[in-house]
Amino acid sequence: VTDSFERLTDGGITSALGYRAGATFAGIKTAGEGKLDLAVLISDAPASAAGVFTRNRVKSPSVVLDQERLSAGVARALVVNSGCANTCTGAEGYADAVATASRVARRWDLPEAQVLVSSTGVIGVRLPMDRIASGLERVEPRPDGGADFARAIMTTDTRPKSRAVRLALDGTTVTVGGAAKGSGMIHPDMATMLAYVTTDAAVPPELLRAAVRRAVDRSFNCVTVDGDSSTNDSLIVFANGRAGGRPIEAGSPAADAFQAALEAVCVDLAREIARDGEGATRLIEVLVEAAADEADARRAARTVAGSPLVKAAVYGNDPNWGRIMMALGRSGAALREETTDLWIGEVQVMRQGRPLPFDEAAASAAMRAPEVRLRARIGVGDAHGVAWGCDLTEEYVRINSEYTT
Amino acid sequence: VTDSFERLTDGGITSALGYRAGATFAGIKTAGEGKLDLAVLISDAPASAAGVFTRNRVKSPSVVLDQERLSAGVARALVVNSGCANTCTGAEGYADAVATASRVARRWDLPEAQVLVSSTGVIGVRLPMDRIASGLERVEPRPDGGADFARAIMTTDTRPKSRAVRLALDGTTVTVGGAAKGSGMIHPDMATMLAYVTTDAAVPPELLRAAVRRAVDRSFNCVTVDGDSSTNDSLIVFANGRAGGRPIEAGSPAADAFQAALEAVCVDLAREIARDGEGATRLIEVLVEAAADEADARRAARTVAGSPLVKAAVYGNDPNWGRIMMALGRSGAALREETTDLWIGEVQVMRQGRPLPFDEAAASAAMRAPEVRLRARIGVGDAHGVAWGCDLTEEYVRINSEYTT
């Protein structure tokens, strides 16, 4: 896979051609200076669309609606609200999601079945339909509205998350950009991950679906904040072809280049989600090499990145390689202890399954870096995988033990 | 399953007939007032023996040795050290485990292959064989040595954990007792769970193996402190028949009664491990009912008990039912949202998948109890299961982020 793309400064969900976004404060969240809680994204042309959603068996009706509508593979718009998850709301919640999409379709004259809906926030509360209706009247999507969109989908994220890359596909310049929100806790609820990516490349629905599936396995599925997965997690990707190139063919060099660009945007957003995990002070990147296959490598990396003991050790700058070995061992990945090597930053702490004497000050310093790199070679094959997480801090406990109900 | 047994006051690993235990301070841990770190348990007669061990792929050679020796189904003794896990020690570590067992066999004139070894403590460090050798000379196993045994296996447990029950089997009084240690963190390592159970009932090896497997699924496999499982986790059960009754037959009422007693001891010890989790201030008991099968019920209960967000909510006395629903949903257990009911203590907070108005003060009070009970009916079948955990506190983070390496 090539990575002949360039990252854009200030890129985001409206960097690609033919997308407009806008947001407003509808009063779904409690009011606050500069707050936004309702966003709309519109593609100027029908777009191929694909999504990946939470596997949680308790699902927001908004997610259910999107899954139904995406089976057609085409979409024009999406509307996202923060402040209310529209979860545990039953048939009424489903009707509210349909009605929200319907309002968007009428306001901007779009086919109703091509409008998607996302919600994040409080569980067990119905969407305030009157506020959403009047809020939608105030939204004015614009080609430079990406930054507002990224802010409006935040819950307790400490900063918005937008990224875009640009590349040439068969002589046509195309852009892939996106926005995401991560782990914020709002009453009485859990973190939700929402991510949206748009491109002006021409990608047939089938190819887009496969590309999104592959990209999510290497990005959002490799990020962990606390192991809890929400009822609303969603990744939705639009490809409207407005850059003007020919449709990408499966198996072509252009397909590879598009895949690399899509993965880059997803990985960049996933890393931002990990970095901005609740209470986090550091990003942890775990690289597992010499695994039996890529799935095993990612499984092992994710288990290390998600281990409370590893996360707490990083917080304490403690080069505690025993916890890393324990997490690798319990991951279920095939592993040969006697050929396992381990590094903390650049410092090798284990060779062939046995501890090495190492420079503890250097290893501890590697754990104080804003991005802490852990690397393991587990000695069974030649596949590798990466996962991202964050440290576990007293602040995480404080945030999540505050009486919010 | 009947539970016609009685719990003994101050019962433990030597409550059953024909067992002696003793312990000493060998200097494997750092010294401290009244510390013990080396324990021996001896059965006066050859005992049926069975064990269940960690599924972590990184395993202590002590565990490997026990698994080999237990294939014969008979044992006479075990030796446990705390302070050193004998893990990531390779072939030398295996030889050290063999040599430790060999010393016990010679000192007390036992068949070497019938001596088991457990270790818990620092990873990556070899057993101090000289200290173990001289320590073993000082150990004097006695029929009332159970309390010393329970203390000697502790690492950073805040209290020893011993339990026993007594019951009549076909007119013979038999005793089942045990000791365990839970989640203590020692340099540079992770929690290890060790548990030992002895009985004077006559239980053929095959029956014992099945009984232990079943008991562990309903007890130790349902306890979670932080989701990290160690390289040394072990449960070992001895049955020496010294109570004098006939061997228990599979499928008999006596087998059922024995199973119930064994499970009671294992559950009691598992609950003590949860209650004494690192930094914990409360025990959380999660009961899941109306599940498709028992495995599903336990999976759902364990996911709730292990969710960092639920654990933090309990710490904060926050009746945050949204987090419980999220954890049930992500457990993978079959669940019907529209028929799910939820209780915090005695307070129902959800009916048929929708939130109820509830007395928040009463629900919050239920979360302040030393034992917090969460109950969910997930509406798909008639199986139930229980799991135990503890709250997530700032103290947990402090303990595990202290620089220990």
Coordinates of C-alpha atoms in Angstrom, one line a residue, chain A residues 52-373:
Chain A
V52 CA -19.8 0.5 10.5
F53 CA -21.8 0.6 13.8
T54 CA -21.6 -0.6 17.4
R55 CA -21.9 -4.3 18.1
N56 CA -23.5 -3.5 21.4
R57 CA -26.9 -5.3 21.6
V58 CA -28.4 -2.2 23.1
K59 CA -28.5 0.2 20.2
S60 CA -29.8 3.6 19.5
P61 CA -32.8 3.6 17.1
S62 CA -30.8 6.2 15.2
V63 CA -28.2 3.5 14.6
V64 CA -30.9 1.1 13.5
L65 CA -32.3 3.6 11.0
D66 CA -28.9 4.3 9.5
Q67 CA -28.1 0.6 9.1
E68 CA -31.4 0.1 7.3
R69 CA -30.9 3.1 5.0
L70 CA -27.2 2.3 4.2
S71 CA -28.2 -1.1 2.8
A72 CA -29.0 0.9 -0.4
G73 CA -25.4 2.2 -0.5
V74 CA -26.4 5.8 -1.4
A75 CA -26.9 8.8 0.8
R76 CA -27.2 12.6 0.5
A77 CA -27.0 13.9 4.1
L78 CA -26.6 13.3 7.7
V79 CA -27.8 15.0 10.8
V80 CA -26.1 14.6 14.2
N81 CA -27.2 15.8 17.6
S82 CA -25.1 15.8 20.8
G83 CA -26.7 15.9 24.2
C84 CA -29.2 13.0 23.8
A85 CA -28.3 9.5 22.7
N86 CA -31.8 8.5 21.7
T87 CA -31.2 5.1 23.3
C88 CA -33.6 3.0 25.4
T89 CA -36.3 5.0 23.8
G90 CA -38.1 2.2 22.0
A91 CA -40.5 2.7 19.1
E92 CA -40.9 6.3 19.9
G93 CA -37.2 6.8 19.6
Y94 CA -37.2 5.2 16.2
A95 CA -40.1 7.5 15.1
D96 CA -38.1 10.5 16.4
A97 CA -35.1 9.5 14.3
V98 CA -37.3 9.1 11.2
A99 CA -38.9 12.5 11.9
T100 CA -35.5 14.2 12.3
A101 CA -34.3 12.9 9.0
S102 CA -37.6 13.8 7.4
R103 CA -37.2 17.5 8.5
V104 CA -33.8 17.6 7.0
A105 CA -35.1 16.1 3.8
R106 CA -37.9 18.7 3.5
R107 CA -35.7 21.6 4.5
W108 CA -33.0 20.9 1.8
D109 CA -35.2 19.0 -0.6
L110 CA -33.5 15.6 -0.4
P111 CA -34.8 12.1 -0.8
E112 CA -35.9 11.2 2.8
A113 CA -34.4 7.7 2.6
Q114 CA -31.0 9.2 1.8
V115 CA -30.7 11.1 5.1
L116 CA -28.9 9.5 8.1
V117 CA -29.2 10.3 11.7
S118 CA -26.7 10.1 14.6
S119 CA -27.2 10.9 18.3
T120 CA -24.9 11.0 21.3
G121 CA -25.5 11.9 24.9
V122 CA -28.0 11.0 27.6
I123 CA -29.5 7.5 27.5
G124 CA -33.2 6.9 28.2
V125 CA -34.4 10.4 27.2
R126 CA -36.3 11.2 24.1
L127 CA -35.1 13.6 21.5
P128 CA -36.5 17.1 22.1
M129 CA -38.2 17.2 18.7
D130 CA -39.4 20.8 19.0
R131 CA -35.9 22.1 19.6
I132 CA -34.5 20.0 16.9
A133 CA -37.1 21.3 14.5
S134 CA -36.5 24.9 15.3
G135 CA -32.7 24.3 15.4
L136 CA -32.7 22.9 11.9
E137 CA -34.3 26.1 10.6
R138 CA -31.2 27.9 11.8
V139 CA -28.6 25.6 10.2
E140 CA -27.0 27.0 7.1
P141 CA -24.6 24.4 5.6
R142 CA -21.6 25.9 3.9
P143 CA -18.5 24.6 2.1
D144 CA -16.4 25.8 5.0
G145 CA -18.6 24.5 7.7
G146 CA -16.4 21.5 8.7
A147 CA -15.0 23.1 11.8
D148 CA -18.5 23.9 13.2
F149 CA -19.6 20.3 12.4
A150 CA -16.6 18.9 14.4
R151 CA -17.4 21.1 17.4
A152 CA -21.2 20.3 17.3
I153 CA -20.7 16.6 17.7
M154 CA -18.5 16.9 20.8
T155 CA -19.7 15.8 24.2
T156 CA -17.0 16.1 26.8
D157 CA -14.2 15.9 24.3
T158 CA -11.7 18.6 25.2
R159 CA -11.1 19.5 21.6
P160 CA -12.6 19.0 18.1
K161 CA -11.0 16.3 15.9
S162 CA -10.7 16.9 12.1
R163 CA -8.3 15.6 9.6
A164 CA -8.0 15.5 5.8
V165 CA -5.5 14.2 3.2
R166 CA -5.2 14.9 -0.6
L167 CA -3.8 12.6 -3.3
A168 CA -3.8 12.1 -7.0
L169 CA -5.8 9.2 -8.4
D170 CA -5.2 8.5 -12.1
G171 CA -4.4 12.2 -12.6
T172 CA -7.3 13.5 -10.6
T173 CA -6.8 15.3 -7.3
V174 CA -9.1 13.9 -4.7
T175 CA -9.6 14.7 -1.0
V176 CA -10.5 12.5 1.9
G177 CA -11.4 14.2 5.1
G178 CA -13.3 13.6 8.3
A179 CA -14.3 14.5 11.8
A180 CA -14.8 12.4 15.0
K181 CA -15.7 12.6 18.6
G182 CA -14.5 10.4 21.3
S183 CA -14.9 9.5 24.9
G184 CA -16.9 12.0 26.7
M185 CA -19.2 11.1 29.6
I186 CA -22.6 12.7 29.8
H187 CA -25.4 12.0 32.2
P188 CA -26.2 9.2 32.7
D189 CA -24.1 7.7 30.0
M190 CA -20.9 6.4 28.5
A191 CA -18.4 7.4 25.9
T192 CA -19.6 7.3 22.3
M193 CA -17.4 7.3 19.3
L194 CA -18.8 9.0 16.2
A195 CA -16.7 9.5 13.1
Y196 CA -17.6 10.8 9.6
V197 CA -15.5 10.8 6.5
T198 CA -16.2 12.4 3.1
T199 CA -14.4 12.1 -0.2
D200 CA -14.9 13.5 -3.6
A201 CA -13.4 10.4 -5.2
A202 CA -15.8 8.2 -7.2
V203 CA -16.1 5.0 -5.3
P204 CA -18.8 2.4 -6.1
P205 CA -20.8 1.4 -3.1
E206 CA -19.5 -2.2 -3.0
L207 CA -15.9 -1.0 -3.1
L208 CA -16.6 1.7 -0.5
R209 CA -18.1 -0.8 1.8
A210 CA -15.1 -3.1 1.7
A211 CA -12.7 -0.2 2.0
V212 CA -14.5 1.1 5.1
R213 CA -14.6 -2.3 6.7
R214 CA -10.9 -2.7 6.2
A215 CA -10.0 0.8 7.4
V216 CA -12.1 0.5 10.6
D217 CA -10.3 -2.7 11.5
R218 CA -7.0 -0.9 11.3
S219 CA -8.1 2.3 13.0
F220 CA -11.2 2.8 15.1
N221 CA -11.3 -0.9 16.1
C222 CA -7.7 -0.5 17.5
V223 CA -8.5 2.4 19.8
T224 CA -9.4 1.8 23.4
V225 CA -10.1 4.2 26.2
D226 CA -11.7 2.0 28.9
G227 CA -13.0 -1.1 27.1
D228 CA -16.6 0.0 27.3
S229 CA -18.3 0.3 23.9
S230 CA -21.3 2.4 23.5
T231 CA -24.8 2.0 22.2
N232 CA -24.2 4.6 19.5
D233 CA -20.7 4.1 18.0
S234 CA -20.8 4.9 14.3
L235 CA -18.5 5.5 11.4
I236 CA -20.1 6.7 8.2
V237 CA -18.3 7.4 4.9
F238 CA -19.6 9.3 1.9
A239 CA -18.0 9.3 -1.6
N240 CA -19.7 11.7 -4.0
G241 CA -17.3 11.6 -7.0
R242 CA -17.3 15.4 -7.4
A243 CA -13.5 15.5 -8.0
G244 CA -14.4 14.3 -11.5
G245 CA -12.3 11.2 -11.8
R246 CA -13.3 7.8 -13.2
P247 CA -14.9 5.4 -10.7
I248 CA -12.2 3.5 -8.8
E249 CA -12.0 -0.2 -9.8
A250 CA -11.5 -2.9 -7.2
G251 CA -7.9 -4.3 -7.2
S252 CA -6.5 -1.3 -9.2
P253 CA -3.6 0.9 -8.0
A254 CA -6.1 3.7 -7.5
A255 CA -8.1 1.4 -5.1
D256 CA -4.9 0.8 -3.1
A257 CA -4.1 4.5 -3.0
F258 CA -7.6 5.4 -1.9
Q259 CA -7.5 2.7 0.8
A260 CA -4.3 4.1 2.1
A261 CA -5.7 7.6 2.2
L262 CA -8.9 6.5 3.9
E263 CA -6.9 4.5 6.5
A264 CA -4.7 7.5 7.1
V265 CA -7.7 9.8 7.9
C266 CA -9.2 7.1 10.1
V267 CA -6.0 6.3 11.9
D268 CA -5.3 10.0 12.5
L269 CA -8.8 10.5 14.0
A270 CA -8.5 7.3 16.0
R271 CA -5.3 8.5 17.6
E272 CA -6.9 11.8 18.4
I273 CA -9.7 9.9 20.2
A274 CA -7.1 8.0 22.2
R275 CA -5.1 11.1 23.1
D276 CA -8.3 12.8 24.2
G277 CA -9.5 9.9 26.4
E278 CA -11.1 10.9 29.6
G279 CA -8.5 12.0 32.1
A280 CA -5.7 11.0 29.8
T281 CA -2.3 12.7 29.9
R282 CA -0.6 10.5 27.2
L283 CA -1.3 8.6 24.1
I284 CA -0.1 5.0 24.1
E285 CA 0.9 3.4 20.8
V286 CA 1.4 -0.4 20.9
L287 CA 3.1 -2.1 18.0
V288 CA 3.1 -5.9 17.9
E289 CA 5.3 -7.6 15.4
A290 CA 6.1 -11.2 14.4
A291 CA 2.6 -12.3 15.0
A292 CA 0.8 -15.2 13.4
D293 CA -1.5 -12.9 11.4
E294 CA -2.7 -9.3 11.4
A295 CA -5.8 -10.0 13.5
D296 CA -3.6 -11.7 16.2
A297 CA -1.2 -8.8 16.1
R298 CA -4.0 -6.3 16.6
R299 CA -5.6 -8.4 19.3
A300 CA -2.4 -8.5 21.3
A301 CA -1.7 -4.8 20.7
R302 CA -5.2 -3.9 21.8
T303 CA -5.0 -6.0 24.9
V304 CA -1.8 -4.2 26.0
A305 CA -3.2 -0.8 25.1
G306 CA -6.4 -1.6 27.1
S307 CA -4.8 -3.2 30.2
P308 CA -5.6 -1.1 33.3
L309 CA -2.3 -2.2 34.8
V310 CA -0.3 -1.1 31.7
K311 CA -2.3 2.1 31.5
A312 CA -1.6 2.9 35.2
A313 CA 2.1 2.0 34.8
V314 CA 2.3 4.5 31.9
Y315 CA 0.7 7.2 34.1
G316 CA 3.3 6.4 36.7
N317 CA 6.2 6.4 34.2
D318 CA 6.9 2.9 35.4
P319 CA 8.7 0.7 32.8
N320 CA 6.8 -2.3 34.2
W321 CA 7.5 -4.8 31.4
G322 CA 5.9 -7.6 33.5
R323 CA 2.5 -6.1 33.0
I324 CA 3.1 -5.9 29.2
M325 CA 4.0 -9.6 29.1
M326 CA 1.0 -10.5 31.2
A327 CA -1.3 -8.5 28.8
L328 CA 0.3 -10.1 25.7
G329 CA -0.2 -13.5 27.3
R330 CA -3.8 -13.0 28.1
S331 CA -4.7 -11.5 24.7
G332 CA -5.3 -14.9 23.2
A333 CA -2.8 -14.2 20.4
A334 CA -0.4 -17.0 19.5
L335 CA 2.8 -16.1 21.2
R336 CA 6.1 -17.9 21.9
E337 CA 7.5 -16.7 25.3
E338 CA 11.0 -17.9 24.5
T339 CA 11.2 -15.8 21.4
T340 CA 9.5 -12.7 22.6
D341 CA 11.3 -9.3 22.6
L342 CA 10.0 -6.2 24.2
W343 CA 10.9 -2.5 23.9
I344 CA 9.7 0.6 25.9
G345 CA 10.4 3.5 23.5
E346 CA 13.8 2.7 22.2
V347 CA 14.9 0.7 25.3
Q348 CA 14.9 -3.0 24.9
V349 CA 13.7 -4.6 28.2
M350 CA 13.3 -8.2 27.3
R351 CA 15.0 -10.6 24.9
Q352 CA 13.9 -14.1 24.1
G353 CA 11.4 -14.2 26.9
R354 CA 13.9 -13.1 29.6
P355 CA 14.4 -9.7 31.2
L356 CA 17.4 -7.7 30.2
P357 CA 19.2 -5.3 32.4
F358 CA 18.2 -1.9 31.1
D359 CA 18.6 1.8 31.6
E360 CA 15.6 2.5 33.9
A361 CA 16.0 6.2 33.6
A362 CA 15.8 6.1 29.8
A363 CA 12.8 3.7 29.9
S364 CA 11.0 5.9 32.4
A365 CA 11.7 8.9 30.3
A366 CA 10.2 7.1 27.3
M367 CA 7.0 6.7 29.4
R368 CA 6.9 10.4 30.1
A369 CA 6.7 11.3 26.4
P370 CA 3.4 12.7 25.1
E371 CA 3.3 9.6 22.9
V372 CA 4.4 6.4 24.6
R373 CA 5.6 3.7 22.3

